[in-house]
PDB file of C-alpha atoms in Angstrom:
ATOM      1  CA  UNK A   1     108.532   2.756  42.644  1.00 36.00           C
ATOM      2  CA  UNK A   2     106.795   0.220  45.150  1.00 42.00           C
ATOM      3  CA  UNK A   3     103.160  -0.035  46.303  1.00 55.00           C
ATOM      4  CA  UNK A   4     102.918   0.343  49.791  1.00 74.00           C
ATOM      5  CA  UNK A   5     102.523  -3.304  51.255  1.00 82.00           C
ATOM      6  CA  UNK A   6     100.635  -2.114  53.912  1.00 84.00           C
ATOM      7  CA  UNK A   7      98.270  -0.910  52.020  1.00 81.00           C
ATOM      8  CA  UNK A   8      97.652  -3.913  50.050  1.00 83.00           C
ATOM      9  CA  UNK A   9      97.756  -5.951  52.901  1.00 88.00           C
ATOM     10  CA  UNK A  10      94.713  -3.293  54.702  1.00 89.00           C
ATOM     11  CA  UNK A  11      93.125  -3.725  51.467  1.00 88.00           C
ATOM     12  CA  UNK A  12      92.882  -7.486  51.036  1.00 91.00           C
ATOM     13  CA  UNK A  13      91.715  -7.568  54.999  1.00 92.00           C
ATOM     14  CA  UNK A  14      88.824  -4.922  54.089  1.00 93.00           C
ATOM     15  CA  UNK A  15      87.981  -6.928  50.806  1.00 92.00           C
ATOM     16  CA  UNK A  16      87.304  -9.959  53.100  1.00 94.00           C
ATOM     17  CA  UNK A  17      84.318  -8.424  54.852  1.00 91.00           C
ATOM     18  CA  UNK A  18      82.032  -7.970  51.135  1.00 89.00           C
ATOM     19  CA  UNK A  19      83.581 -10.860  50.452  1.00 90.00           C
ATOM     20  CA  UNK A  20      81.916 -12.747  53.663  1.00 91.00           C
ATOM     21  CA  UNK A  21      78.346 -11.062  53.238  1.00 87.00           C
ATOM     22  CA  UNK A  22      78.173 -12.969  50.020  1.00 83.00           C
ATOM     23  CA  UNK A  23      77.382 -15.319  51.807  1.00 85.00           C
ATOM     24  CA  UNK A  24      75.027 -14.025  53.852  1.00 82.00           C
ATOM     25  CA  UNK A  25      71.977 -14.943  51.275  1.00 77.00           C
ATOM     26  CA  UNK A  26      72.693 -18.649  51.015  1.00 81.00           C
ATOM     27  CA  UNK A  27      73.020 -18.797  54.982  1.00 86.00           C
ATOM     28  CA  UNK A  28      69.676 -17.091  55.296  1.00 81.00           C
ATOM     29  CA  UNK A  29      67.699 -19.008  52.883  1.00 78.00           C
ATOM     30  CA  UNK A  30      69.261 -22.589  54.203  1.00 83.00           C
ATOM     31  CA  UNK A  31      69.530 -22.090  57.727  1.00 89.00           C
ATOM     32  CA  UNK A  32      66.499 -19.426  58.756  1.00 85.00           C
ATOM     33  CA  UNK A  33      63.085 -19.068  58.595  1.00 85.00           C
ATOM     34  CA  UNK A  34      61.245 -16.914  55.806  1.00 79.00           C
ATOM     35  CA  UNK A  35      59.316 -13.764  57.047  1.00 80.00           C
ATOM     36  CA  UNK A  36      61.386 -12.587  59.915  1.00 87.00           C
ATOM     37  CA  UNK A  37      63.896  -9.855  58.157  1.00 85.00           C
ATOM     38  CA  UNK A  38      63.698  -6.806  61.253  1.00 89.00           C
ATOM     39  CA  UNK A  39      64.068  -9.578  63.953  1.00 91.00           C
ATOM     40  CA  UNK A  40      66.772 -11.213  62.550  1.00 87.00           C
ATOM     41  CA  UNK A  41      68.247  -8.095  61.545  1.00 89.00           C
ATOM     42  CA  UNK A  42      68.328  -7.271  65.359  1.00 93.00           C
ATOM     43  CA  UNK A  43      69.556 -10.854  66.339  1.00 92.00           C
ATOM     44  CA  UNK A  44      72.836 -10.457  63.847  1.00 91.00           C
ATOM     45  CA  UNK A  45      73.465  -6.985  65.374  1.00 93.00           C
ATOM     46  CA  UNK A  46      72.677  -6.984  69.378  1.00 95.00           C
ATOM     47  CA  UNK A  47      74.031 -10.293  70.432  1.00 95.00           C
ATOM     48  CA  UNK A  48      77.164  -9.500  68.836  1.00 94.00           C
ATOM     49  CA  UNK A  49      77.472  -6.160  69.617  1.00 95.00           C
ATOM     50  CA  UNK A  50      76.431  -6.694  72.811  1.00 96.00           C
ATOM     51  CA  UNK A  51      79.570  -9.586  73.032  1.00 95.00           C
ATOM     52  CA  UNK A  52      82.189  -7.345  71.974  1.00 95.00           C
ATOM     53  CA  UNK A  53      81.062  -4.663  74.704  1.00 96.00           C
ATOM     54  CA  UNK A  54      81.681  -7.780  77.087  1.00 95.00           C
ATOM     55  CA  UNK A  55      84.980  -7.925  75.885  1.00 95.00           C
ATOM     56  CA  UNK A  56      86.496  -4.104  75.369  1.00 95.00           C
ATOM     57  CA  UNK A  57      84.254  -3.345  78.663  1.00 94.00           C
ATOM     58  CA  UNK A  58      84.041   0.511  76.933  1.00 94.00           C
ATOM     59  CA  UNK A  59      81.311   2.407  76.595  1.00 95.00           C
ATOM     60  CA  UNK A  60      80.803   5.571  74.707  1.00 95.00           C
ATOM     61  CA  UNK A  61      81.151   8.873  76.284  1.00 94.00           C
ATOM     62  CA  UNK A  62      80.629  12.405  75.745  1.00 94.00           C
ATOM     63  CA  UNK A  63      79.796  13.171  71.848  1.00 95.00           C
ATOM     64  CA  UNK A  64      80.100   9.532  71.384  1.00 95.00           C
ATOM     65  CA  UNK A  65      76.685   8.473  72.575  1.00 96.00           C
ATOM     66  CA  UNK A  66      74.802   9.999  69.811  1.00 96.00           C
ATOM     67  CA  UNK A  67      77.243   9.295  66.922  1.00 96.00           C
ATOM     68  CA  UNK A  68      77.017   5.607  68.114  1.00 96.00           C
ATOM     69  CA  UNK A  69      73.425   5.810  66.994  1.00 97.00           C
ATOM     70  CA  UNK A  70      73.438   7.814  64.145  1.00 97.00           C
ATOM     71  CA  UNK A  71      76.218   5.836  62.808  1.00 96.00           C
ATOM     72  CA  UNK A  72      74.652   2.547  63.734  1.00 96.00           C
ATOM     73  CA  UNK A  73      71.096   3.682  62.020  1.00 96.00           C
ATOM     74  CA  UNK A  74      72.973   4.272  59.121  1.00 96.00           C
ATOM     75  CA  UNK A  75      75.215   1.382  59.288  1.00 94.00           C
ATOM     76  CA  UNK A  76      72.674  -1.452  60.435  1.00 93.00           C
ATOM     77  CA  UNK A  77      69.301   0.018  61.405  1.00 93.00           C
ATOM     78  CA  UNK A  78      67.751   1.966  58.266  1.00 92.00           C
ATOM     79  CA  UNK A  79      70.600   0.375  55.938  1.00 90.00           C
ATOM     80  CA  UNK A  80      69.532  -2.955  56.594  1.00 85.00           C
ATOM     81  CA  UNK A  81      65.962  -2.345  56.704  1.00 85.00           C
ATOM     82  CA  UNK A  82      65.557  -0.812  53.579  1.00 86.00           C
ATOM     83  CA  UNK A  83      67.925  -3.977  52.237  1.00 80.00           C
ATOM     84  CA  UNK A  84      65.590  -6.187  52.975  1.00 76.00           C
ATOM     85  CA  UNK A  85      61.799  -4.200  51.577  1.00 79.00           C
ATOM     86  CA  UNK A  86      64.284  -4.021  48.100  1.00 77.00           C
ATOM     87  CA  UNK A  87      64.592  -7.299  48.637  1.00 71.00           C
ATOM     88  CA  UNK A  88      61.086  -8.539  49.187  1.00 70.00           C
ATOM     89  CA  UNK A  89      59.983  -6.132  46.497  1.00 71.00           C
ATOM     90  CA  UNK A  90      62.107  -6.808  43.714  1.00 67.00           C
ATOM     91  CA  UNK A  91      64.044  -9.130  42.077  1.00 59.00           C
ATOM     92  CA  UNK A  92      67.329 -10.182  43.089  1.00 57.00           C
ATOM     93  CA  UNK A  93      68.943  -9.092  40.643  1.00 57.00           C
ATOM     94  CA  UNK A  94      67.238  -5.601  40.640  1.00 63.00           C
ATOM     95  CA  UNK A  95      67.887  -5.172  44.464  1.00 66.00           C
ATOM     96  CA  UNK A  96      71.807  -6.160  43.797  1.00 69.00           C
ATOM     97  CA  UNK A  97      72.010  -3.495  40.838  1.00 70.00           C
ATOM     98  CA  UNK A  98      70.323  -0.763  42.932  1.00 73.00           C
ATOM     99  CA  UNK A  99      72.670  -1.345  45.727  1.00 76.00           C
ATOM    100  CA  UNK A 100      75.446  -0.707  43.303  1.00 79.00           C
ATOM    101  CA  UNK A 101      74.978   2.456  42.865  1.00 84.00           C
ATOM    102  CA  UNK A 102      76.513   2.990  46.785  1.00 87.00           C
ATOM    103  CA  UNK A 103      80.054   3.852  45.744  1.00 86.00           C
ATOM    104  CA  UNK A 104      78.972   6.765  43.123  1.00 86.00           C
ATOM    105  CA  UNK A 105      77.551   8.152  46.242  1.00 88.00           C
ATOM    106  CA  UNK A 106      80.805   7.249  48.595  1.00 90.00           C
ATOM    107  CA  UNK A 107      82.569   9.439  45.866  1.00 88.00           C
ATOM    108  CA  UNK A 108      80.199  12.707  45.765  1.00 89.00           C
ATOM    109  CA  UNK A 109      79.544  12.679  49.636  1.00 91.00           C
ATOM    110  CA  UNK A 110      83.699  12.291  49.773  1.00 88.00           C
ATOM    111  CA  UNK A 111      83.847  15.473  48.167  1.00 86.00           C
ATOM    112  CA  UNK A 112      81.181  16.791  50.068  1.00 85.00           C
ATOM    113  CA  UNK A 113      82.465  16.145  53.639  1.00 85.00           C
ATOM    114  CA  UNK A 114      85.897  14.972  53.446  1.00 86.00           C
ATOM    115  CA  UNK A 115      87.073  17.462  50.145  1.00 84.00           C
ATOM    116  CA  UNK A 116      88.267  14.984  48.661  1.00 84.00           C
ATOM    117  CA  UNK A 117      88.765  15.155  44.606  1.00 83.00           C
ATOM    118  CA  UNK A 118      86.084  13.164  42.535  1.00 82.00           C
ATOM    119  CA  UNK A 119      88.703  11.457  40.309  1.00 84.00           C
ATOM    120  CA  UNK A 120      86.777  10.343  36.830  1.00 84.00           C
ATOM    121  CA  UNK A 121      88.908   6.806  36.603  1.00 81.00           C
ATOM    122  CA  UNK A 122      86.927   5.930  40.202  1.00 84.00           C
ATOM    123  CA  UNK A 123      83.793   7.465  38.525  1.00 87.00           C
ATOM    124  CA  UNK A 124      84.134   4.978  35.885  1.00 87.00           C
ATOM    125  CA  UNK A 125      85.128   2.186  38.091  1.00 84.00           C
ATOM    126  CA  UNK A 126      81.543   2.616  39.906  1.00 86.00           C
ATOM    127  CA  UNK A 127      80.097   2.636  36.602  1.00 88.00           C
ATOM    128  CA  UNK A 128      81.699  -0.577  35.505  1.00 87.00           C
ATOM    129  CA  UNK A 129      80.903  -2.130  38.718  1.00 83.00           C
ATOM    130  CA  UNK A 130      77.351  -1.226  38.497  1.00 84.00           C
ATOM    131  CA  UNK A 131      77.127  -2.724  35.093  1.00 87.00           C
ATOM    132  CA  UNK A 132      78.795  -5.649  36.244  1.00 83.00           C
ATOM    133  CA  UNK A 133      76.560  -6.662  38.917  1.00 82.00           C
ATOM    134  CA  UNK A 134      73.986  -6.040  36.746  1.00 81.00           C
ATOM    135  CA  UNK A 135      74.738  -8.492  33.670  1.00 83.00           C
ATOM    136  CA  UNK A 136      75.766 -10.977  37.011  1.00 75.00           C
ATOM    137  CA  UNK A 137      72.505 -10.692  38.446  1.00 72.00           C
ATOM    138  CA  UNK A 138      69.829  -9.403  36.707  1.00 69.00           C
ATOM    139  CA  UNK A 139      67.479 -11.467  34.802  1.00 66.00           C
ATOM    140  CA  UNK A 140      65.176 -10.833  31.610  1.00 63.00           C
ATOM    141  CA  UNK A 141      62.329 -11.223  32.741  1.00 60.00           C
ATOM    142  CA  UNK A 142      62.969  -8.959  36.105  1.00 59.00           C
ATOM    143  CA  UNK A 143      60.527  -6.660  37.034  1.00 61.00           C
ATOM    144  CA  UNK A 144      60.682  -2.737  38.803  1.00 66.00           C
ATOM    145  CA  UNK A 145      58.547  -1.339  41.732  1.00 75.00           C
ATOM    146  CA  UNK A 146      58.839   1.662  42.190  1.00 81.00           C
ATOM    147  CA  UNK A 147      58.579   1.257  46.436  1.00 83.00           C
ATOM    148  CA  UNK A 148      61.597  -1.525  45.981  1.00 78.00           C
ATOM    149  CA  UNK A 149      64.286   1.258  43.842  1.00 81.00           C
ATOM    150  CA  UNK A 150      63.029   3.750  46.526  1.00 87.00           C
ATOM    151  CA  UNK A 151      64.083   1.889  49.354  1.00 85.00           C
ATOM    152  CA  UNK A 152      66.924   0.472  47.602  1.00 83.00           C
ATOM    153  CA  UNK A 153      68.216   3.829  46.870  1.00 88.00           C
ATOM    154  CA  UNK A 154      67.760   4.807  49.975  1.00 91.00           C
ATOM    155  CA  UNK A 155      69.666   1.986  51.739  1.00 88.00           C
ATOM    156  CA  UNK A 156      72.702   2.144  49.204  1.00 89.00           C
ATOM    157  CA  UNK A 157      72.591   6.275  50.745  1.00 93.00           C
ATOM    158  CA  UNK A 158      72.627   5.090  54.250  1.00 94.00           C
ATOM    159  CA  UNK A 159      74.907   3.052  54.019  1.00 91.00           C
ATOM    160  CA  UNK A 160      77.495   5.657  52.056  1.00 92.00           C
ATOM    161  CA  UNK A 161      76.702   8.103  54.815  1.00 95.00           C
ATOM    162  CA  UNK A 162      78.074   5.415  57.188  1.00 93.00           C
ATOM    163  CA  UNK A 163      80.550   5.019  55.379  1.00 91.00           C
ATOM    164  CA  UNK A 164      81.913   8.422  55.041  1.00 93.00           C
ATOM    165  CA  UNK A 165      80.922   9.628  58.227  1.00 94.00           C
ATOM    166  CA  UNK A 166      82.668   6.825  60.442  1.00 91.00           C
ATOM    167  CA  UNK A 167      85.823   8.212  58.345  1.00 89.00           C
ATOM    168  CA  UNK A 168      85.221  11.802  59.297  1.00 90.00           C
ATOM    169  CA  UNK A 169      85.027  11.496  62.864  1.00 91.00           C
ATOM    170  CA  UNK A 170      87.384   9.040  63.275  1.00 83.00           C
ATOM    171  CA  UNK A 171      86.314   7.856  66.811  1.00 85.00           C
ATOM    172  CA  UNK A 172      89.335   7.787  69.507  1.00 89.00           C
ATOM    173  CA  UNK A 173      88.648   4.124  70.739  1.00 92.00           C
ATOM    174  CA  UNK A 174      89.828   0.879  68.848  1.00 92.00           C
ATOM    175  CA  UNK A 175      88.112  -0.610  66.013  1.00 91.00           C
ATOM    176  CA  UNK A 176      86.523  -3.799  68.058  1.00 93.00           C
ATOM    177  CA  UNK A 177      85.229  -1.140  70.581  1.00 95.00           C
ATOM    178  CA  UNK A 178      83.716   1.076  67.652  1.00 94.00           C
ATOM    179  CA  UNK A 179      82.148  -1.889  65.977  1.00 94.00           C
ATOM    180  CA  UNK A 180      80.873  -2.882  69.571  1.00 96.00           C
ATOM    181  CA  UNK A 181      79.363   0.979  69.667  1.00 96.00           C
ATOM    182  CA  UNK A 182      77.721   0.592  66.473  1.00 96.00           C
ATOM    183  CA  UNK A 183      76.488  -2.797  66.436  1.00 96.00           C
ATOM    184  CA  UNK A 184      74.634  -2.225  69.762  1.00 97.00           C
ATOM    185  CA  UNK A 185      73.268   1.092  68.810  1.00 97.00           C
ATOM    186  CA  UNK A 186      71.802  -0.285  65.538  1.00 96.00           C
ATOM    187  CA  UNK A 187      70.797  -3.806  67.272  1.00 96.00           C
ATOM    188  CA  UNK A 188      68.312  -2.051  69.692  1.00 97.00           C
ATOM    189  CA  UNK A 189      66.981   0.638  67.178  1.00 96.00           C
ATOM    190  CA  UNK A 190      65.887  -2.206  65.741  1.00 95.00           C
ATOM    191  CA  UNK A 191      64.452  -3.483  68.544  1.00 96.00           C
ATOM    192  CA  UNK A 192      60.445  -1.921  68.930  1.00 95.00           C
ATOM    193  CA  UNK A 193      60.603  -2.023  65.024  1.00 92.00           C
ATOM    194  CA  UNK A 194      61.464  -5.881  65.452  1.00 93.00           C
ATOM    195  CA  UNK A 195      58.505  -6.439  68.617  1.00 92.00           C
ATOM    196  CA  UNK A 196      55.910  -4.321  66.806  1.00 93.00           C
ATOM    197  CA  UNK A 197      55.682  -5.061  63.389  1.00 91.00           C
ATOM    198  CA  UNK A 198      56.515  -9.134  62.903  1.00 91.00           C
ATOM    199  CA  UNK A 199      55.244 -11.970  64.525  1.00 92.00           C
ATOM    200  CA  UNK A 200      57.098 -13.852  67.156  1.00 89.00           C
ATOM    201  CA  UNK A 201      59.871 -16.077  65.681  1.00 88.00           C
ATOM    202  CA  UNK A 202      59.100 -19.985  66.090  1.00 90.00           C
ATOM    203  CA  UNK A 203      60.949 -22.698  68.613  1.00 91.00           C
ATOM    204  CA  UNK A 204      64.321 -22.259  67.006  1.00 90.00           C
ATOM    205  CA  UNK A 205      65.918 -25.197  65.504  1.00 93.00           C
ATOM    206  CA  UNK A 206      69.577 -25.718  65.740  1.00 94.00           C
ATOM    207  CA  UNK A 207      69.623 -25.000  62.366  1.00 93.00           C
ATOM    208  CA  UNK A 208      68.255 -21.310  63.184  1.00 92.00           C
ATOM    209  CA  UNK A 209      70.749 -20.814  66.190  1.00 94.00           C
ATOM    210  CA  UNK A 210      73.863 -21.927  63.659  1.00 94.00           C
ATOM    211  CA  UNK A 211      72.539 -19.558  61.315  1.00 92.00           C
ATOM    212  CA  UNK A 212      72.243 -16.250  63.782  1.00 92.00           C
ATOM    213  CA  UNK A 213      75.176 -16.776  65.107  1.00 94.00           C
ATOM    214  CA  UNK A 214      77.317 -17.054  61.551  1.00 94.00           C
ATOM    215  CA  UNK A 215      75.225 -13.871  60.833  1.00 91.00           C
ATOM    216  CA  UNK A 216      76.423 -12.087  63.864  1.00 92.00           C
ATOM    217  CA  UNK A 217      79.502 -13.571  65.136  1.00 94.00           C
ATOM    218  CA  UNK A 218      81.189 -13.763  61.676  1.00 95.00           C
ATOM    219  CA  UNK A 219      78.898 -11.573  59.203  1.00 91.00           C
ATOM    220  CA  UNK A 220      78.696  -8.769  61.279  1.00 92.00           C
ATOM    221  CA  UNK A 221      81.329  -8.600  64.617  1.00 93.00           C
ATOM    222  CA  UNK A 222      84.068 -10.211  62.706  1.00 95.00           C
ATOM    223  CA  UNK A 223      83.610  -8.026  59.022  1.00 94.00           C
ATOM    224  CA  UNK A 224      82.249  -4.810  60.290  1.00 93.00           C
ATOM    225  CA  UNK A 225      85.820  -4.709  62.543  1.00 92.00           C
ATOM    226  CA  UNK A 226      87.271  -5.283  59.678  1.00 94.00           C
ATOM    227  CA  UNK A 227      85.172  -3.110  57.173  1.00 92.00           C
ATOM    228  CA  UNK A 228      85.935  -0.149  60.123  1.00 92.00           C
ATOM    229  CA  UNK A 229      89.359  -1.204  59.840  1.00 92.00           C
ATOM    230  CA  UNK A 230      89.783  -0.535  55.905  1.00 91.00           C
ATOM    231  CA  UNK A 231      87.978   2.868  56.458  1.00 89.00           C
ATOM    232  CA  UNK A 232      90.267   4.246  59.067  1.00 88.00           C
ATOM    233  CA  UNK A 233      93.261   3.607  57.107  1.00 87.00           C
ATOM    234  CA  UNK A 234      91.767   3.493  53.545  1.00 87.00           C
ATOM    235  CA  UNK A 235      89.818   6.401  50.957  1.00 86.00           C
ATOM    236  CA  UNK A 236      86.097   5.459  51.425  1.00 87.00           C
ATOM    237  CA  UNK A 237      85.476   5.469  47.911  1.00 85.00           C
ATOM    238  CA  UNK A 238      88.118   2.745  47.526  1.00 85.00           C
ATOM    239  CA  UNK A 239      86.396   1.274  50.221  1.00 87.00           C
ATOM    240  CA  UNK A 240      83.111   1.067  49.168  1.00 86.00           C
ATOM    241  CA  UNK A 241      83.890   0.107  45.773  1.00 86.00           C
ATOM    242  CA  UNK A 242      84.570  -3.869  47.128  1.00 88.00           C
ATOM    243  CA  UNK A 243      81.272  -3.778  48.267  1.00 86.00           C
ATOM    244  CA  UNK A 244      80.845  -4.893  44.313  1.00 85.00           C
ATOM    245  CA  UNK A 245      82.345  -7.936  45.783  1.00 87.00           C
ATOM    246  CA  UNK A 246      79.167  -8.918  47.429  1.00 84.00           C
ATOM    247  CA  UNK A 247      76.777 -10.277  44.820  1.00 82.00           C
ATOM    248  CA  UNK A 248      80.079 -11.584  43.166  1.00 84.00           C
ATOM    249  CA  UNK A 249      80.823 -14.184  45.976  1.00 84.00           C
ATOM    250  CA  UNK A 250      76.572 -14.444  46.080  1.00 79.00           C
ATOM    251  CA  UNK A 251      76.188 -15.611  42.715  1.00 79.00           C
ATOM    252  CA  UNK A 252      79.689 -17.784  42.917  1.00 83.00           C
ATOM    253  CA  UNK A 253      78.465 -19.841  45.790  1.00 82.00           C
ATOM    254  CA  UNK A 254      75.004 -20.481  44.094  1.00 76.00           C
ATOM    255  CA  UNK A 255      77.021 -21.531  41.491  1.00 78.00           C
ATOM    256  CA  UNK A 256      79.185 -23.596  43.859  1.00 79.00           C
ATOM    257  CA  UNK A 257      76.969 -24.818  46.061  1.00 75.00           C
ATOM    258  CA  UNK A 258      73.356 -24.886  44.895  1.00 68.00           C
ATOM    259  CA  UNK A 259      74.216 -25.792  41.335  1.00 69.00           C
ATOM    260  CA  UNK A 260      73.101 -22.859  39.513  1.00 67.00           C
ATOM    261  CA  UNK A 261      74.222 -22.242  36.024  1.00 70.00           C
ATOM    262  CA  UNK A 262      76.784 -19.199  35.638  1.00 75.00           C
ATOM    263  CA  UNK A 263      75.581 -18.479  31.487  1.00 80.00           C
ATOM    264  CA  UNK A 264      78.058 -16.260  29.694  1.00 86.00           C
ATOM    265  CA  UNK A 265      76.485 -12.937  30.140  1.00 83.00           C
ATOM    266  CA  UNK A 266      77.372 -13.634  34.140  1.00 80.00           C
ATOM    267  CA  UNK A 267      80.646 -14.590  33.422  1.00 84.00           C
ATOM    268  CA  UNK A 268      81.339 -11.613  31.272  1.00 88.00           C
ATOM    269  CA  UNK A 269      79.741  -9.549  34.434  1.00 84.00           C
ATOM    270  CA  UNK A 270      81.908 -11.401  36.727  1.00 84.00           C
ATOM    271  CA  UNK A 271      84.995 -10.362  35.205  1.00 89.00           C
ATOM    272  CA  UNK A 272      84.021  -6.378  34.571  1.00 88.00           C
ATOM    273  CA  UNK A 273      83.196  -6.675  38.329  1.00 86.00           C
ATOM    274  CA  UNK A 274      86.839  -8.012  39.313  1.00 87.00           C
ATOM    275  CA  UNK A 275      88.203  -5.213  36.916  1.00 88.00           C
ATOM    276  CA  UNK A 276      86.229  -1.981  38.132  1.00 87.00           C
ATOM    277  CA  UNK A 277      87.420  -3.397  41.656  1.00 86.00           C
ATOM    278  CA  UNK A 278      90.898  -3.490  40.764  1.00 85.00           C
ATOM    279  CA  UNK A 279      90.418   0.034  39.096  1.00 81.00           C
ATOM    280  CA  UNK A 280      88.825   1.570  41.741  1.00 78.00           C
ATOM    281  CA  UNK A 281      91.497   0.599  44.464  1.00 76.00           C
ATOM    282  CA  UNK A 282      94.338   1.535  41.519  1.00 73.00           C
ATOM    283  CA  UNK A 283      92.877   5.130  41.248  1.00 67.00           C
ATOM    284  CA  UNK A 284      93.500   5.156  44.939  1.00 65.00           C
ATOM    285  CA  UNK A 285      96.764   3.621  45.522  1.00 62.00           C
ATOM    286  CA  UNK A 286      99.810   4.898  46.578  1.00 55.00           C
ATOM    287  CA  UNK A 287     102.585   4.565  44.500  1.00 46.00           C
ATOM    288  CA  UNK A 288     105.679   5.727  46.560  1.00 47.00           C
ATOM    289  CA  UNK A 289     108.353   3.874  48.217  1.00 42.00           C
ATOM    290  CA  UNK A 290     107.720   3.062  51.630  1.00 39.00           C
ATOM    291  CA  UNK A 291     110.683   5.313  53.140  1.00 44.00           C
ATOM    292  CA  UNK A 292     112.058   4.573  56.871  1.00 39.00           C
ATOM    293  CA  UNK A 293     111.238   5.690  60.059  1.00 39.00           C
ATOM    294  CA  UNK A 294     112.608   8.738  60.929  1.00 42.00           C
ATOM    295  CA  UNK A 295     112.968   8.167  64.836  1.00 39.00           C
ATOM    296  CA  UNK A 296     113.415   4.666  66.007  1.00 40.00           C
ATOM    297  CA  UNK A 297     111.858   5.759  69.415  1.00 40.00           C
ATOM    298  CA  UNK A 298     108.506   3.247  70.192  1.00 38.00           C
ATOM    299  CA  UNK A 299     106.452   6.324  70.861  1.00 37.00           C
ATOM    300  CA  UNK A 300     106.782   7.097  66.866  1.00 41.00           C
ATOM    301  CA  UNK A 301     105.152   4.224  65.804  1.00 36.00           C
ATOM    302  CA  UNK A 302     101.151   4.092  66.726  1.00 36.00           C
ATOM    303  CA  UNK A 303      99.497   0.315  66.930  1.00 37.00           C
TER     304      UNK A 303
END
C-alpha cells in the first residue's frame, strides 16, 4: 500500500503557511512600531487583498458577498483582533497555549457541520500538541487574566469556524480569488475599528514599509492561498493541527536569530509538537494506492 503523493505533497504546501507566521512575531517586534495592532492588522490584510483583486479582476457575486465577510471576520477581522488583546494581556507563552486549543475545536465543529467522525488518535494528537506548545512556550513565572484566556479562546473559535466553514461551502472561484475575497472583506472590517480606536501611525520608516509588506504580501496573500489550498483538498482537522507549527518556528527563530536559549523542557516540547503533527495528519491519511485514471479524456481531470 502507498500514501497518496499528492496528498503529501498538498500537505507539505499547507504546512508552509504556520510555518511562515512563525515568523510573523520576530518581523513585528524588529521591523514595526509598538502600539498599533488593529491598524496593522488592516495594513497586512487590505493592501494585499486588495492586490490580488487587481490581479483575478473577480468579484464576489450572489451568496458570495456576505460569506466573503463572515468568512473574512472570522478569518482576519475578530480572529486577529482577539490575537492580539491575548497577546497584550498575557504572556507569550500563555497566549500560544490558549491558541492551541484551535484544533480540538476544528475536530468537534467537523462533526458538527461537516459529519465527520471525531477519531480519538486526532483527539490525542490536539492534546499532545497543546502540551507541546505549552512546555515550548510557557514560562514559570507566567501569569493568567482572565480578559486575555477569554479573548484567546475566543480567537482560537474564530478562527476554527473559518476554518471549517471555508471547507463547507467550498466557494466556486479559485483559491487566489477566494483569498482575495477574504482578505479584503476582513481588511476593511477592520477599518473604523483601526481609525477609531488607535492613534495615527508615525512617518513610516523603510523599516515599517519592509515590514507591512512581508506581513501582507508573504504572511498573509502568499500563506492564506495556500492555507485555503490545504483546506479544499485536505480534512480541516488535519489542517488545523499544523497550526501547532506556529510557535514551533516562533521559538526556533528566537533561538536562531535573537540568541535565546532553547532549555530542555523546550526541546522536549519541541519534539511532542513535531510528533502530535505527524499524528494528527497520520490519523488522516490515506493509505490506498493511487489507482489510474479511468478516462484519459482532458475533461476528466479538473486543475
Amino acid at each position: 500500500m502507498k500514501t497518496n503523493s499528492r496528498y503529501v505533497a498538498d500537505l507539505m504546501a499547507t504546512a508552509l503557511a504556520p510555518a511562515i507566521w512563525g515568523s510573523t512575531y520576530i518581523v513585528t517586534t524588529a521591523f514595526l512600531p509598538a502600539g498599533y495592532p488593529l491598524t496593522v492588522a488592516m495594513l497586512r490584510a487590505l493592501p494585499a487583498g486588495l492586490l490580488l483583486l487587481f490581479l483575478v479582476r473577480k468579484l464576489p457575486f450572489g451568496i458570495w458577498w456576505g460569506r466573503a465577510f463572515v468568512l473574512g471576520a472570522l478569518n482576519f477581522s475578530f480572529f486577529w483582533a482577539m490575537l492580539f488583546v491575548s497577546a497584550y494581556r498575557l504572556p507569550g507563552g500563555v497566549a500560544a497555549t490558549v491558541g492551541a486549543v484551535q484544533p480540538l475545536i476544528v475536530i468537534a465543529l467537523s462533526q458538527l457541520f461537516l459529519g465527520k467522525p471525531i477519531r480519538p488518535l486526532a483527539v490525542l494528537a490536539g492534546l499532545a500538541g497543546m502540551a507541546g506548545v505549552g512546555l515550548l512556550v510557557l514560562t514559570p513565572n507566567a501569569g493568567l487574566d482572565p480578559i486575555g484566556v477569554a479573548a484567546g479562546l475566543a480567537g482560537a473559535v474564530s478562527m476554527a469556524f473559518g476554518t471549517v466553514l471555508t471547507r463547507r461551502w467550498a466557494p466556486p472561484v479559485s483559491n487566489l480569488t477566494f483569498t482575495a475575497w477574504q482578505l479584503t472583506a476582513g481588511g476593511m472590517l477592520l477599518v473604523p475599528f483601526a481609525f477609531f480606536l488607535e492613534p495615527a501611525l508615525p512617518m513610516p520608516t523603510a523599516a515599517n514599509i519592509a515590514g507591512i509588506a512581508y506581513l501582507g504580501l508573504i504572511g498573509a496573500a502568499f500563506t492564506y492561498q495556500l492555507w485555503f489550498r490545504g483546506l479544499s483538498r485536505i480534512e480541516p482537522s488535519a489542517v488545523a493541527s499544523l497550526g501547532f507549527l506556529s510557535p514551533l518556528v516562533a521559538t526556533l527563530l528566537g533561538w536562531l536569530a535573537l540568541g535565546q536559549s532553547l532549555t530542555p523542557v523546550q526541546i522536549g516540547g519541541l519534539a511532542m509538537v513535531l510528533a502530535s503533527v505527524w499524528l494528527g495528519q497520520r490519523t488522516m491519511m490515506p493509505l490506498r494506492p493511487i489507482r489510474p485514471a479511468a478516462s484519459p479524456e482532458p475533461a476528466n481531470h479538473p486543475a
